[in-house]
Amino acid sequence: MSQSQVSRGIPHNVTIGPKQLKGILTIPEPVIGIVMFAHGSGSSRLSPRNTYVAEKLQDRAIATLLFDLLTEEEASDRRNVFHIPLLATRLEEALVWTREDPNTAALSVGLFGASTGSAAALVTAAQNPREIAAIVSRGGRPDMAGAALAQIQAPTLLIVGGSDIGVLELNEDAYAELNCTKHLHIVPGATHLFEEPGTLDEVVEAAGAWFTQHLQAEEK
């Protein structure tokens, strides 16, 4: 895909990595960086919640890459949804893709993870400390990143629902393991999917502010 083929602000279908994973790239004008989405629990690039977040990030001059971490065949095996090394490998392939594509090569990179995708994002950041400028986890399972938590250098924001019983406690434990610039944002009354009125908008505001601050700080 050449620079001339990309119209700013228009979603473009792309394919990533050896498995030709399907993705949607949107680059606004102007642009300060790019956020790659790591979906969880079997969600695809068409996840309505992540699509909504992506659109709001684009309004903040942030490019977005929504893509499937698994092929349809792989996703049919539920175990793969929890296979963090596999998910992290796919996210790293997408990172390589952004560095090789002329439309995104110069952009600082952020990661937005949800559910098990959050763990994959954190592992990827730990393995690529110079490549990732910021991380946001939404209702994630950062605890599944294990020892990688202590190795992360990128500023990390954990967003979790105040009524997401069990996951809230796991986020608090993971937060304690992080040694980077960090913040734990608890959304009062929100459950795991942030379906309660106004809760997803609070996620969007917190994530947008975090990425705007840290992607601009690392702007190339």
PDB file of C-alpha atoms in Angstrom, residues 101-214:
ATOM      1  CA  ASP A 101       4.167   0.526   5.734  1.00  0.00           C
ATOM      2  CA  PRO A 102       5.043   4.051   4.548  1.00  0.00           C
ATOM      3  CA  ASN A 103       1.708   5.389   5.783  1.00  0.00           C
ATOM      4  CA  THR A 104       2.483   4.538   9.412  1.00  0.00           C
ATOM      5  CA  ALA A 105       6.264   4.064   9.631  1.00  0.00           C
ATOM      6  CA  ALA A 106       6.934   7.485  11.170  1.00  0.00           C
ATOM      7  CA  LEU A 107       4.123   7.360  13.739  1.00  0.00           C
ATOM      8  CA  SER A 108       4.622   6.678  17.444  1.00  0.00           C
ATOM      9  CA  VAL A 109       2.689   3.576  18.488  1.00  0.00           C
ATOM     10  CA  GLY A 110       0.204   2.975  21.285  1.00  0.00           C
ATOM     11  CA  LEU A 111      -1.561  -0.256  22.229  1.00  0.00           C
ATOM     12  CA  PHE A 112      -5.178  -0.570  23.343  1.00  0.00           C
ATOM     13  CA  GLY A 113      -6.039  -3.971  24.797  1.00  0.00           C
ATOM     14  CA  ALA A 114      -9.310  -5.453  25.993  1.00  0.00           C
ATOM     15  CA  SER A 115      -9.806  -8.619  28.048  1.00  0.00           C
ATOM     16  CA  THR A 116      -7.054 -11.141  27.183  1.00  0.00           C
ATOM     17  CA  GLY A 117      -5.863  -8.755  24.471  1.00  0.00           C
ATOM     18  CA  SER A 118      -4.610  -6.511  27.271  1.00  0.00           C
ATOM     19  CA  ALA A 119      -2.173  -9.186  28.400  1.00  0.00           C
ATOM     20  CA  ALA A 120      -0.980  -9.607  24.817  1.00  0.00           C
ATOM     21  CA  ALA A 121      -0.446  -5.844  24.547  1.00  0.00           C
ATOM     22  CA  LEU A 122       1.551  -5.756  27.775  1.00  0.00           C
ATOM     23  CA  VAL A 123       3.745  -8.692  26.741  1.00  0.00           C
ATOM     24  CA  THR A 124       4.367  -7.060  23.358  1.00  0.00           C
ATOM     25  CA  ALA A 125       5.336  -3.788  25.041  1.00  0.00           C
ATOM     26  CA  ALA A 126       7.733  -5.582  27.388  1.00  0.00           C
ATOM     27  CA  GLN A 127       9.396  -7.282  24.424  1.00  0.00           C
ATOM     28  CA  ASN A 128       9.607  -4.070  22.363  1.00  0.00           C
ATOM     29  CA  PRO A 129      10.417  -1.329  24.892  1.00  0.00           C
ATOM     30  CA  ARG A 130      11.655   1.180  22.306  1.00  0.00           C
ATOM     31  CA  GLU A 131       8.685   0.764  19.997  1.00  0.00           C
ATOM     32  CA  ILE A 132       5.671   1.351  22.250  1.00  0.00           C
ATOM     33  CA  ALA A 133       4.872   4.862  23.490  1.00  0.00           C
ATOM     34  CA  ALA A 134       1.756   4.129  25.575  1.00  0.00           C
ATOM     35  CA  ILE A 135      -0.637   1.362  26.631  1.00  0.00           C
ATOM     36  CA  VAL A 136      -4.294   1.384  27.665  1.00  0.00           C
ATOM     37  CA  SER A 137      -6.116  -1.671  29.027  1.00  0.00           C
ATOM     38  CA  ARG A 138      -9.938  -1.691  29.047  1.00  0.00           C
ATOM     39  CA  GLY A 139     -11.561  -4.276  31.271  1.00  0.00           C
ATOM     40  CA  GLY A 140      -8.434  -6.283  30.707  1.00  0.00           C
ATOM     41  CA  ARG A 141      -6.624  -9.232  32.196  1.00  0.00           C
ATOM     42  CA  PRO A 142      -3.209  -7.654  32.747  1.00  0.00           C
ATOM     43  CA  ASP A 143      -2.494 -10.331  35.340  1.00  0.00           C
ATOM     44  CA  MET A 144      -2.116 -12.810  32.476  1.00  0.00           C
ATOM     45  CA  ALA A 145       0.980 -10.917  31.316  1.00  0.00           C
ATOM     46  CA  GLY A 146       2.829 -12.435  34.279  1.00  0.00           C
ATOM     47  CA  ALA A 147       6.493 -11.515  34.652  1.00  0.00           C
ATOM     48  CA  ALA A 148       6.269  -9.110  31.698  1.00  0.00           C
ATOM     49  CA  LEU A 149       4.486  -6.575  33.926  1.00  0.00           C
ATOM     50  CA  ALA A 150       7.669  -5.639  35.769  1.00  0.00           C
ATOM     51  CA  GLN A 151       9.555  -5.144  32.480  1.00  0.00           C
ATOM     52  CA  ILE A 152       7.189  -2.654  30.836  1.00  0.00           C
ATOM     53  CA  GLN A 153       8.611   0.820  30.243  1.00  0.00           C
ATOM     54  CA  ALA A 154       5.737   2.454  28.341  1.00  0.00           C
ATOM     55  CA  PRO A 155       3.259   4.594  30.320  1.00  0.00           C
ATOM     56  CA  THR A 156       0.368   2.261  31.151  1.00  0.00           C
ATOM     57  CA  LEU A 157      -3.256   3.071  31.972  1.00  0.00           C
ATOM     58  CA  LEU A 158      -5.479   0.330  33.401  1.00  0.00           C
ATOM     59  CA  ILE A 159      -9.213   1.070  33.095  1.00  0.00           C
ATOM     60  CA  VAL A 160     -11.566  -1.255  34.931  1.00  0.00           C
ATOM     61  CA  GLY A 161     -15.176  -1.184  36.037  1.00  0.00           C
ATOM     62  CA  GLY A 162     -15.842  -0.609  39.716  1.00  0.00           C
ATOM     63  CA  SER A 163     -18.467  -3.366  39.597  1.00  0.00           C
ATOM     64  CA  ASP A 164     -16.376  -5.795  37.529  1.00  0.00           C
ATOM     65  CA  ILE A 165     -15.994  -8.176  40.438  1.00  0.00           C
ATOM     66  CA  GLY A 166     -12.884 -10.328  40.269  1.00  0.00           C
ATOM     67  CA  VAL A 167     -11.373  -8.473  37.330  1.00  0.00           C
ATOM     68  CA  LEU A 168     -11.083  -5.306  39.422  1.00  0.00           C
ATOM     69  CA  GLU A 169      -8.993  -7.136  41.999  1.00  0.00           C
ATOM     70  CA  LEU A 170      -6.815  -8.691  39.284  1.00  0.00           C
ATOM     71  CA  ASN A 171      -6.172  -5.224  37.848  1.00  0.00           C
ATOM     72  CA  GLU A 172      -5.238  -3.881  41.262  1.00  0.00           C
ATOM     73  CA  ASP A 173      -2.748  -6.717  41.725  1.00  0.00           C
ATOM     74  CA  ALA A 174      -1.260  -6.188  38.247  1.00  0.00           C
ATOM     75  CA  TYR A 175      -1.039  -2.441  38.829  1.00  0.00           C
ATOM     76  CA  ALA A 176       1.152  -3.067  41.854  1.00  0.00           C
ATOM     77  CA  GLU A 177       3.587  -5.036  39.669  1.00  0.00           C
ATOM     78  CA  LEU A 178       4.090  -2.230  37.129  1.00  0.00           C
ATOM     79  CA  ASN A 179       7.273  -0.161  37.500  1.00  0.00           C
ATOM     80  CA  CYS A 180       6.522   2.342  34.723  1.00  0.00           C
ATOM     81  CA  THR A 181       4.511   5.563  34.628  1.00  0.00           C
ATOM     82  CA  LYS A 182       1.069   4.219  35.448  1.00  0.00           C
ATOM     83  CA  HIS A 183      -2.487   4.977  36.486  1.00  0.00           C
ATOM     84  CA  LEU A 184      -5.447   2.833  37.554  1.00  0.00           C
ATOM     85  CA  HIS A 185      -8.752   4.359  36.445  1.00  0.00           C
ATOM     86  CA  ILE A 186     -11.788   2.769  38.084  1.00  0.00           C
ATOM     87  CA  VAL A 187     -15.124   3.585  36.419  1.00  0.00           C
ATOM     88  CA  PRO A 188     -17.789   3.638  39.159  1.00  0.00           C
ATOM     89  CA  GLY A 189     -20.705   1.281  38.592  1.00  0.00           C
ATOM     90  CA  ALA A 190     -19.297  -0.218  35.409  1.00  0.00           C
ATOM     91  CA  THR A 191     -19.281  -3.954  34.783  1.00  0.00           C
ATOM     92  CA  HIS A 192     -16.968  -5.855  32.438  1.00  0.00           C
ATOM     93  CA  LEU A 193     -18.316  -4.607  29.088  1.00  0.00           C
ATOM     94  CA  PHE A 194     -18.987  -1.010  30.176  1.00  0.00           C
ATOM     95  CA  GLU A 195     -22.585  -1.264  29.003  1.00  0.00           C
ATOM     96  CA  GLU A 196     -23.961   1.039  31.700  1.00  0.00           C
ATOM     97  CA  PRO A 197     -24.944   4.556  30.512  1.00  0.00           C
ATOM     98  CA  GLY A 198     -21.964   6.876  30.229  1.00  0.00           C
ATOM     99  CA  THR A 199     -19.353   4.331  31.270  1.00  0.00           C
ATOM    100  CA  LEU A 200     -17.880   3.671  27.814  1.00  0.00           C
ATOM    101  CA  ASP A 201     -17.671   7.423  27.246  1.00  0.00           C
ATOM    102  CA  GLU A 202     -15.600   7.680  30.416  1.00  0.00           C
ATOM    103  CA  VAL A 203     -13.312   4.977  29.013  1.00  0.00           C
ATOM    104  CA  VAL A 204     -12.983   6.917  25.766  1.00  0.00           C
ATOM    105  CA  GLU A 205     -12.148  10.165  27.558  1.00  0.00           C
ATOM    106  CA  ALA A 206      -9.523   8.567  29.804  1.00  0.00           C
ATOM    107  CA  ALA A 207      -7.925   6.555  26.994  1.00  0.00           C
ATOM    108  CA  GLY A 208      -7.957   9.499  24.607  1.00  0.00           C
ATOM    109  CA  ALA A 209      -6.285  11.811  27.094  1.00  0.00           C
ATOM    110  CA  TRP A 210      -3.637   9.183  27.914  1.00  0.00           C
ATOM    111  CA  PHE A 211      -2.752   8.513  24.291  1.00  0.00           C
ATOM    112  CA  THR A 212      -2.797  12.193  23.346  1.00  0.00           C
ATOM    113  CA  GLN A 213      -0.349  12.991  26.132  1.00  0.00           C
ATOM    114  CA  HIS A 214       2.090  10.152  25.575  1.00  0.00           C
TER     115      HIS A 214
END
